[in-house]
């Protein structure tokens, strides 16, 4: 390094000139780096980046699209349309239900099969009400039916499930209270078995009840609708009817039951045969001893007087029953009391009378008549035997 004052060469790093003592200026060395030329991006890299971007964009698009399909509003609308069309498959798909003996897609189809479709002319989703905990929401749909100008509203409650839909989305399902009744109670005679549709109600549903003559069953969940029911007694007697489930905490008490088809045919035939025998024998003026062998001992004692009264009426001095045609026997109600079976029945018939009008004998032909009567049966080993038929008609008028 050289002194700027006197030009003397000094050692590298000296701060003062060794000759004149002047302060030496340190020379700064500037190093200039020349950047290496940038290597151009390969075609392969460009393709990979493009694919990654496309996948991300597609994923976002699919995510947004799928999410739009399962919003509470879309689920409520899907339910509403299925409800109006009685579409059991879709209803079951969007409802918050678990399969059980009395809740299944098959039973739902059976329960709503007779419902009339609601013809929708127009509709709109009006309100959305979210609960404070955000676990449920209520959607109100306003609609107008075909041929009407009246606006109607359908409120649909949806529940948010714990599990996600398709891994990422809130899973909303429709509250099932619209179509499912809770804690439905059934009361039937003790020691009988009830079958609802194809399902026999098992003892696990039975609860204590204060009456020893009645059994109580509580079904936690059952689809609303109408069901065919069969009530079977230990004797083998089967009664059939219909059970209508329409609300939570409702009940069924075995009302309006009729004899099951096979039993009804057998007993109707038995009643008709015995009536025809009684009336025919009375018209032929036979004694009760002539026919009593066709009846049980209990029936003999009950209808002896009835038969005597009938004979005196159909073969009197002033008129005679000459023909009776039983057209139909219908059992309209059934009462079971232990081993006894009480049937209330109707008989449709026509008849002919010959009667005295002064010195002249005339004939009268009736229009179709209907009489009601009771027929009593008791179980004898494996079959029901008639024990009483005393309330039958014994008088036939010409008016």
CSV table of C-alpha atoms in Angstrom, one decimal:
chain,number,residue,atom,x,y,z
A,1,UNK,CA,0.0,0.0,0.0
A,2,UNK,CA,1.5,3.5,-0.8
A,3,UNK,CA,1.3,6.7,1.2
A,4,UNK,CA,-0.9,9.4,-0.4
A,5,UNK,CA,1.4,12.2,0.9
A,6,UNK,CA,4.9,11.1,0.1
A,7,UNK,CA,4.4,8.0,-2.1
A,8,UNK,CA,6.4,5.7,0.1
A,9,UNK,CA,5.4,2.0,-0.1
A,10,UNK,CA,4.2,0.7,3.3
A,11,UNK,CA,3.4,-2.8,4.5
A,12,UNK,CA,-0.1,-4.1,4.0
A,13,UNK,CA,-2.3,-3.3,6.9
A,14,UNK,CA,-0.2,-0.3,8.2
A,15,UNK,CA,-2.2,2.6,9.5
A,16,UNK,CA,0.5,5.3,9.3
A,17,UNK,CA,3.3,6.0,6.7
A,18,UNK,CA,6.6,4.8,8.1
A,19,UNK,CA,8.4,7.8,6.4
A,20,UNK,CA,6.1,10.9,6.9
A,21,UNK,CA,3.7,9.6,9.5
A,22,UNK,CA,0.6,10.5,7.5
A,23,UNK,CA,-2.5,8.3,8.0
A,24,UNK,CA,-2.9,5.8,5.4
A,25,UNK,CA,-6.2,5.3,3.5
A,26,UNK,CA,-7.3,1.6,3.4
A,27,UNK,CA,-8.3,0.6,-0.1
A,28,UNK,CA,-11.6,-1.2,-0.4
A,29,UNK,CA,-11.7,-4.2,-2.6
A,30,UNK,CA,-15.0,-4.6,-4.5
A,31,UNK,CA,-15.8,-8.1,-5.6
A,32,UNK,CA,-18.4,-8.3,-8.3
A,33,UNK,CA,-20.3,-11.6,-8.6
A,34,UNK,CA,-21.6,-12.4,-12.0
A,35,UNK,CA,-24.9,-14.4,-11.8
A,36,UNK,CA,-24.8,-17.7,-13.6
A,37,UNK,CA,-27.3,-17.9,-16.4
A,38,UNK,CA,-30.8,-19.2,-15.2
A,39,UNK,CA,-31.7,-22.7,-16.5
A,40,UNK,CA,-35.1,-22.7,-18.2
A,41,UNK,CA,-38.0,-24.8,-16.6
A,42,UNK,CA,-38.4,-28.2,-18.1
A,43,UNK,CA,-41.6,-29.2,-19.9
A,44,UNK,CA,-42.1,-32.0,-17.4
A,45,UNK,CA,-42.1,-29.6,-14.5
A,46,UNK,CA,-44.6,-27.3,-16.2
A,47,UNK,CA,-46.9,-30.3,-16.8
A,48,UNK,CA,-46.7,-31.4,-13.1
A,49,UNK,CA,-47.5,-27.9,-11.8
A,50,UNK,CA,-50.4,-27.6,-14.2
A,51,UNK,CA,-51.8,-30.9,-13.1
A,52,UNK,CA,-51.5,-30.0,-9.4
A,53,UNK,CA,-53.3,-26.7,-10.0
A,54,UNK,CA,-56.1,-28.4,-12.0
A,55,UNK,CA,-56.6,-31.0,-9.3
A,56,UNK,CA,-56.8,-28.3,-6.6
A,57,UNK,CA,-59.3,-26.3,-8.6
A,58,UNK,CA,-61.4,-29.4,-9.4
A,59,UNK,CA,-61.4,-30.5,-5.7
A,60,UNK,CA,-62.6,-27.0,-4.7
A,61,UNK,CA,-65.3,-27.2,-7.4
A,62,UNK,CA,-66.5,-30.7,-6.4
A,63,UNK,CA,-66.4,-29.8,-2.7
A,64,UNK,CA,-68.6,-26.7,-3.3
A,65,UNK,CA,-71.0,-28.7,-5.5
A,66,UNK,CA,-71.4,-31.6,-3.1
A,67,UNK,CA,-71.8,-29.3,-0.2
A,68,UNK,CA,-74.6,-27.5,-2.1
A,69,UNK,CA,-76.5,-30.8,-2.5
A,70,UNK,CA,-76.8,-31.5,1.3
A,71,UNK,CA,-77.6,-28.1,2.8
A,72,UNK,CA,-80.6,-28.2,5.3
A,73,UNK,CA,-82.7,-26.4,2.7
A,74,UNK,CA,-82.0,-29.0,0.0
A,75,UNK,CA,-82.6,-32.0,2.4
A,76,UNK,CA,-85.9,-30.4,3.6
A,77,UNK,CA,-87.0,-29.8,0.0
A,78,UNK,CA,-86.2,-33.4,-0.9
A,79,UNK,CA,-88.2,-34.6,2.0
A,80,UNK,CA,-91.1,-32.4,1.2
A,81,UNK,CA,-91.4,-33.6,-2.4
A,82,UNK,CA,-91.1,-37.2,-1.3
A,83,UNK,CA,-93.8,-36.6,1.4
A,84,UNK,CA,-96.2,-35.1,-1.2
A,85,UNK,CA,-95.6,-38.0,-3.6
A,86,UNK,CA,-95.6,-40.8,-0.9
A,87,UNK,CA,-92.2,-41.8,-2.0
A,88,UNK,CA,-91.2,-44.2,0.7
A,89,UNK,CA,-87.7,-44.9,-0.6
A,90,UNK,CA,-86.7,-41.2,-0.5
A,91,UNK,CA,-88.5,-40.5,2.8
A,92,UNK,CA,-86.6,-43.3,4.5
A,93,UNK,CA,-83.3,-42.1,2.9
A,94,UNK,CA,-83.5,-38.6,4.4
A,95,UNK,CA,-85.1,-39.4,7.8
A,96,UNK,CA,-83.3,-39.9,11.1
A,97,UNK,CA,-84.4,-43.5,11.7
A,98,UNK,CA,-83.0,-46.8,12.8
A,99,UNK,CA,-84.5,-50.1,11.6
A,100,UNK,CA,-86.5,-52.0,14.1
A,101,UNK,CA,-89.4,-54.5,14.2
A,102,UNK,CA,-91.9,-51.7,13.6
A,103,UNK,CA,-89.7,-49.2,11.6
A,104,UNK,CA,-88.4,-50.3,8.3
A,105,UNK,CA,-88.7,-49.2,4.6
A,106,UNK,CA,-91.0,-52.1,3.9
A,107,UNK,CA,-93.3,-51.1,6.7
A,108,UNK,CA,-93.2,-47.5,5.6
A,109,UNK,CA,-94.4,-48.5,2.2
A,110,UNK,CA,-97.2,-50.5,3.7
A,111,UNK,CA,-98.2,-47.7,6.1
A,112,UNK,CA,-98.5,-45.0,3.4
A,113,UNK,CA,-99.7,-47.1,0.5
A,114,UNK,CA,-103.3,-45.7,0.8
A,115,UNK,CA,-102.3,-42.1,1.3
A,116,UNK,CA,-103.3,-39.7,-1.5
A,117,UNK,CA,-100.6,-37.8,-3.3
A,118,UNK,CA,-100.4,-34.1,-2.7
A,119,UNK,CA,-100.4,-32.3,-6.1
A,120,UNK,CA,-98.1,-29.3,-5.7
A,121,UNK,CA,-98.7,-26.3,-8.0
A,122,UNK,CA,-96.0,-24.1,-6.6
A,123,UNK,CA,-93.8,-23.9,-3.5
A,124,UNK,CA,-91.0,-21.8,-1.9
A,125,UNK,CA,-88.6,-22.2,1.0
A,126,UNK,CA,-89.6,-19.4,3.3
A,127,UNK,CA,-87.9,-19.5,6.6
A,128,UNK,CA,-84.9,-21.2,8.3
A,129,UNK,CA,-84.7,-21.2,12.1
A,130,UNK,CA,-81.5,-22.5,13.6
A,131,UNK,CA,-81.4,-23.7,17.2
A,132,UNK,CA,-79.1,-22.0,19.8
A,133,UNK,CA,-76.8,-25.0,19.9
A,134,UNK,CA,-76.8,-25.2,16.1
A,135,UNK,CA,-77.7,-28.9,16.3
A,136,UNK,CA,-81.1,-28.6,14.7
A,137,UNK,CA,-82.8,-26.3,12.3
A,138,UNK,CA,-86.4,-25.8,11.2
A,139,UNK,CA,-87.3,-25.2,7.5
A,140,UNK,CA,-90.7,-23.8,6.5
A,141,UNK,CA,-92.0,-24.5,3.0
A,142,UNK,CA,-95.0,-22.6,1.7
A,143,UNK,CA,-96.9,-24.3,-1.1
A,144,UNK,CA,-100.1,-24.2,-3.1
A,145,UNK,CA,-101.9,-27.4,-4.2
A,146,UNK,CA,-103.3,-27.9,-7.7
A,147,UNK,CA,-106.7,-26.4,-8.1
A,148,UNK,CA,-106.4,-24.2,-5.0
A,149,UNK,CA,-105.3,-20.6,-4.2
A,150,UNK,CA,-104.8,-21.2,-0.5
A,151,UNK,CA,-101.2,-21.1,0.8
A,152,UNK,CA,-100.2,-23.9,3.1
A,153,UNK,CA,-97.2,-24.4,5.2
A,154,UNK,CA,-95.1,-27.4,6.0
A,155,UNK,CA,-92.6,-27.2,8.9
A,156,UNK,CA,-89.7,-29.6,8.6
A,157,UNK,CA,-87.2,-30.1,11.5
A,158,UNK,CA,-83.7,-31.3,10.7
A,159,UNK,CA,-81.1,-32.7,13.0
A,160,UNK,CA,-77.3,-32.5,12.7
A,161,UNK,CA,-75.8,-35.9,13.2
A,162,UNK,CA,-72.4,-36.6,14.8
A,163,UNK,CA,-70.9,-38.4,11.9
A,164,UNK,CA,-69.9,-36.4,8.8
A,165,UNK,CA,-71.4,-36.9,5.3
A,166,UNK,CA,-68.8,-37.9,2.8
A,167,UNK,CA,-66.1,-37.2,5.5
A,168,UNK,CA,-66.2,-33.4,5.2
A,169,UNK,CA,-69.8,-32.1,5.4
A,170,UNK,CA,-72.4,-31.6,8.1
A,171,UNK,CA,-74.8,-34.6,8.0
A,172,UNK,CA,-78.4,-33.3,8.2
A,173,UNK,CA,-81.4,-35.7,8.5
A,174,UNK,CA,-85.1,-35.0,8.9
A,175,UNK,CA,-86.6,-35.5,12.3
A,176,UNK,CA,-88.8,-38.6,12.0
A,177,UNK,CA,-91.7,-37.4,14.3
A,178,UNK,CA,-93.8,-36.6,11.3
A,179,UNK,CA,-94.0,-40.3,10.4
A,180,UNK,CA,-93.1,-42.2,13.5
A,181,UNK,CA,-95.0,-42.4,16.8
A,182,UNK,CA,-93.2,-42.8,20.1
A,183,UNK,CA,-94.2,-45.0,23.0
A,184,UNK,CA,-97.4,-46.4,21.4
A,185,UNK,CA,-99.4,-48.5,23.9
A,186,UNK,CA,-101.5,-51.6,23.1
A,187,UNK,CA,-104.1,-53.1,25.4
A,188,UNK,CA,-105.3,-56.6,24.7
A,189,UNK,CA,-107.0,-59.4,26.6
A,190,UNK,CA,-104.7,-61.3,28.9
A,191,UNK,CA,-103.0,-64.4,27.5
A,192,UNK,CA,-103.6,-63.4,23.9
A,193,UNK,CA,-101.1,-62.7,21.1
A,194,UNK,CA,-101.3,-59.8,18.8
A,195,UNK,CA,-99.7,-59.6,15.3
A,196,UNK,CA,-99.2,-56.2,13.6
A,197,UNK,CA,-98.8,-56.7,9.9
A,198,UNK,CA,-96.3,-59.5,9.6
A,199,UNK,CA,-94.8,-58.9,13.1
A,200,UNK,CA,-95.8,-60.6,16.3
A,201,UNK,CA,-95.5,-58.4,19.3
A,202,UNK,CA,-93.0,-60.1,21.6
A,203,UNK,CA,-93.0,-60.2,25.5
A,204,UNK,CA,-90.1,-57.7,25.6
A,205,UNK,CA,-92.6,-54.9,24.9
A,206,UNK,CA,-94.9,-56.0,27.8
A,207,UNK,CA,-95.2,-53.8,30.9
A,208,UNK,CA,-97.0,-54.2,34.2
A,209,UNK,CA,-100.7,-53.3,34.2
A,210,UNK,CA,-103.1,-53.1,37.1
A,211,UNK,CA,-105.8,-55.3,35.5
A,212,UNK,CA,-105.2,-59.1,35.5
A,213,UNK,CA,-107.6,-59.5,32.5
A,214,UNK,CA,-105.6,-57.1,30.3
A,215,UNK,CA,-102.0,-57.2,29.0
A,216,UNK,CA,-100.2,-53.9,28.2
A,217,UNK,CA,-97.5,-53.5,25.6
A,218,UNK,CA,-95.5,-50.3,24.8
A,219,UNK,CA,-93.7,-50.0,21.4
A,220,UNK,CA,-91.0,-47.4,21.6
A,221,UNK,CA,-91.2,-46.4,17.9
A,222,UNK,CA,-93.7,-47.4,15.2
A,223,UNK,CA,-94.5,-45.9,11.9
A,224,UNK,CA,-97.7,-43.9,11.7
A,225,UNK,CA,-100.4,-45.4,9.4
A,226,UNK,CA,-102.9,-48.1,9.3
A,227,UNK,CA,-102.1,-51.8,10.0
A,228,UNK,CA,-103.9,-55.1,9.7
A,229,UNK,CA,-103.9,-56.8,13.1
A,230,UNK,CA,-104.6,-60.3,14.2
A,231,UNK,CA,-105.5,-61.2,17.8
A,232,UNK,CA,-105.1,-64.8,18.6
A,233,UNK,CA,-106.4,-66.6,21.7
A,234,UNK,CA,-105.0,-69.7,23.3
A,235,UNK,CA,-108.0,-71.6,22.0
A,236,UNK,CA,-106.8,-70.8,18.5
A,237,UNK,CA,-109.5,-68.3,17.8
A,238,UNK,CA,-108.3,-65.4,15.6
A,239,UNK,CA,-109.9,-62.0,15.4
A,240,UNK,CA,-108.9,-59.5,12.7
A,241,UNK,CA,-109.1,-55.8,12.6
A,242,UNK,CA,-107.3,-52.5,11.7
A,243,UNK,CA,-105.0,-50.4,14.0
A,244,UNK,CA,-104.6,-46.8,13.1
A,245,UNK,CA,-101.4,-45.1,14.5
A,246,UNK,CA,-101.5,-41.3,14.2
A,247,UNK,CA,-99.7,-39.7,17.2
A,248,UNK,CA,-97.1,-40.0,19.9
A,249,UNK,CA,-98.3,-41.7,23.1
A,250,UNK,CA,-101.5,-43.0,21.4
A,251,UNK,CA,-103.0,-46.4,22.1
A,252,UNK,CA,-104.9,-49.3,20.7
A,253,UNK,CA,-107.5,-51.3,22.6
A,254,UNK,CA,-108.5,-54.0,20.1
A,255,UNK,CA,-111.6,-52.2,19.0
A,256,UNK,CA,-113.9,-53.3,16.1
A,257,UNK,CA,-112.3,-56.7,15.7
A,258,UNK,CA,-114.0,-59.3,13.6
A,259,UNK,CA,-113.4,-63.0,13.1
A,260,UNK,CA,-110.5,-63.9,11.0
A,261,UNK,CA,-111.6,-64.9,7.5
A,262,UNK,CA,-111.4,-68.7,7.9
A,263,UNK,CA,-113.1,-68.8,11.3
A,264,UNK,CA,-115.8,-66.4,10.1
A,265,UNK,CA,-116.6,-68.6,7.1
A,266,UNK,CA,-116.8,-71.7,9.3
A,267,UNK,CA,-119.1,-70.1,11.9
A,268,UNK,CA,-121.3,-68.3,9.4
A,269,UNK,CA,-121.8,-71.6,7.6
A,270,UNK,CA,-122.7,-73.2,11.0
A,271,UNK,CA,-125.2,-70.5,11.9
A,272,UNK,CA,-126.9,-70.6,8.5
A,273,UNK,CA,-127.2,-74.4,8.6
A,274,UNK,CA,-128.7,-74.4,12.1
A,275,UNK,CA,-131.2,-71.5,11.2
A,276,UNK,CA,-132.3,-73.3,8.1
A,277,UNK,CA,-132.8,-76.5,10.0
A,278,UNK,CA,-134.8,-74.7,12.7
A,279,UNK,CA,-137.1,-72.8,10.4
A,280,UNK,CA,-137.6,-75.7,7.9
A,281,UNK,CA,-138.5,-78.1,10.8
A,282,UNK,CA,-140.9,-75.5,12.3
A,283,UNK,CA,-142.6,-75.1,8.9
A,284,UNK,CA,-142.9,-78.9,8.6
A,285,UNK,CA,-144.4,-78.9,12.1
A,286,UNK,CA,-141.7,-81.3,13.5
A,287,UNK,CA,-141.3,-81.6,17.3
A,288,UNK,CA,-138.2,-80.4,19.0
A,289,UNK,CA,-137.3,-84.0,19.9
A,290,UNK,CA,-137.1,-84.7,16.2
A,291,UNK,CA,-134.3,-82.2,15.7
A,292,UNK,CA,-132.5,-81.8,19.0
A,293,UNK,CA,-129.9,-84.4,18.2
A,294,UNK,CA,-128.4,-81.9,15.7
A,295,UNK,CA,-127.6,-79.5,18.6
A,296,UNK,CA,-125.3,-79.6,21.6
A,297,UNK,CA,-126.9,-80.2,25.0
A,298,UNK,CA,-126.4,-76.5,26.0
A,299,UNK,CA,-128.1,-75.4,22.8
A,300,UNK,CA,-131.0,-77.8,23.2
A,301,UNK,CA,-131.8,-76.3,26.6
A,302,UNK,CA,-131.6,-72.7,25.3
A,303,UNK,CA,-133.7,-73.0,22.2
A,304,UNK,CA,-136.4,-75.5,23.2
A,305,UNK,CA,-138.7,-72.6,24.2
A,306,UNK,CA,-137.7,-70.5,21.2
A,307,UNK,CA,-138.6,-73.4,18.9
A,308,UNK,CA,-142.0,-73.9,20.5
A,309,UNK,CA,-142.8,-70.2,20.1
A,310,UNK,CA,-141.6,-70.3,16.4
A,311,UNK,CA,-143.8,-73.4,15.7
A,312,UNK,CA,-146.9,-71.8,17.1
A,313,UNK,CA,-146.3,-68.6,15.0
A,314,UNK,CA,-145.5,-70.1,11.7
A,315,UNK,CA,-148.4,-72.7,11.8
A,316,UNK,CA,-151.3,-70.7,13.3
A,317,UNK,CA,-154.9,-70.9,12.4
A,318,UNK,CA,-154.8,-67.6,10.5
A,319,UNK,CA,-151.4,-67.8,8.7
A,320,UNK,CA,-148.7,-70.2,7.7
A,321,UNK,CA,-145.1,-69.7,6.8
A,322,UNK,CA,-144.7,-71.6,3.6
A,323,UNK,CA,-141.2,-70.6,2.5
A,324,UNK,CA,-138.1,-68.8,4.0
A,325,UNK,CA,-135.0,-68.1,2.0
A,326,UNK,CA,-131.9,-67.0,3.9
A,327,UNK,CA,-129.9,-64.9,1.6
A,328,UNK,CA,-127.0,-63.9,3.8
A,329,UNK,CA,-125.6,-64.1,7.3
A,330,UNK,CA,-123.2,-61.4,8.4
A,331,UNK,CA,-121.3,-61.4,11.7
A,332,UNK,CA,-121.0,-57.8,12.6
A,333,UNK,CA,-119.3,-57.9,16.0
A,334,UNK,CA,-117.5,-60.3,18.3
A,335,UNK,CA,-117.1,-60.4,22.1
A,336,UNK,CA,-114.8,-62.9,23.8
A,337,UNK,CA,-115.3,-63.7,27.4
A,338,UNK,CA,-113.0,-66.5,28.6
A,339,UNK,CA,-114.0,-69.6,26.6
A,340,UNK,CA,-117.3,-68.0,25.5
A,341,UNK,CA,-117.7,-66.4,22.1
A,342,UNK,CA,-120.6,-64.0,21.6
A,343,UNK,CA,-121.5,-63.1,18.0
A,344,UNK,CA,-123.8,-60.3,17.0
A,345,UNK,CA,-125.1,-61.1,13.5
A,346,UNK,CA,-127.5,-60.0,10.8
A,347,UNK,CA,-129.7,-62.2,8.7
A,348,UNK,CA,-131.1,-61.1,5.3
A,349,UNK,CA,-134.0,-63.1,4.1
A,350,UNK,CA,-137.3,-63.2,2.2
A,351,UNK,CA,-140.4,-65.3,3.0
A,352,UNK,CA,-143.8,-66.3,1.9
A,353,UNK,CA,-147.0,-66.6,4.0
A,354,UNK,CA,-150.4,-68.0,3.3
A,355,UNK,CA,-153.2,-66.4,5.3
A,356,UNK,CA,-156.9,-66.2,5.7
A,357,UNK,CA,-158.7,-63.1,4.5
A,358,UNK,CA,-162.3,-63.9,5.5
A,359,UNK,CA,-163.1,-67.1,3.7
A,360,UNK,CA,-160.4,-66.6,1.1
A,361,UNK,CA,-156.8,-67.9,1.4
A,362,UNK,CA,-154.2,-65.5,0.1
A,363,UNK,CA,-150.4,-65.5,-0.3
A,364,UNK,CA,-148.0,-62.8,0.8
A,365,UNK,CA,-144.4,-62.5,-0.5
A,366,UNK,CA,-142.1,-60.2,1.5
A,367,UNK,CA,-139.5,-57.9,0.4
A,368,UNK,CA,-135.9,-58.5,1.7
A,369,UNK,CA,-135.9,-58.2,5.4
A,370,UNK,CA,-133.0,-57.9,7.9
A,371,UNK,CA,-133.1,-59.2,11.5
A,372,UNK,CA,-130.3,-59.2,14.1
A,373,UNK,CA,-129.6,-61.9,16.7
A,374,UNK,CA,-126.9,-63.3,19.0
A,375,UNK,CA,-125.2,-66.6,18.5
A,376,UNK,CA,-123.2,-68.0,21.5
A,377,UNK,CA,-120.3,-70.5,21.2
A,378,UNK,CA,-118.0,-72.2,23.6
A,379,UNK,CA,-114.7,-73.9,23.0
A,380,UNK,CA,-115.1,-77.7,23.2
A,381,UNK,CA,-111.6,-79.3,23.0
A,382,UNK,CA,-110.4,-77.9,19.7
A,383,UNK,CA,-113.5,-76.4,18.1
A,384,UNK,CA,-116.2,-73.9,19.0
A,385,UNK,CA,-119.7,-75.4,19.6
A,386,UNK,CA,-122.9,-73.3,19.5
A,387,UNK,CA,-124.6,-73.0,22.9
A,388,UNK,CA,-127.3,-70.5,22.3
A,389,UNK,CA,-129.4,-69.1,19.4
A,390,UNK,CA,-132.5,-68.2,21.3
A,391,UNK,CA,-132.7,-64.5,20.1
A,392,UNK,CA,-133.7,-65.4,16.5
A,393,UNK,CA,-136.9,-64.0,15.0
A,394,UNK,CA,-140.0,-66.2,15.6
A,395,UNK,CA,-142.7,-64.0,14.1
A,396,UNK,CA,-143.4,-63.2,10.4
A,397,UNK,CA,-145.8,-60.5,9.5
A,398,UNK,CA,-147.8,-60.1,6.3
A,399,UNK,CA,-147.4,-56.3,6.6
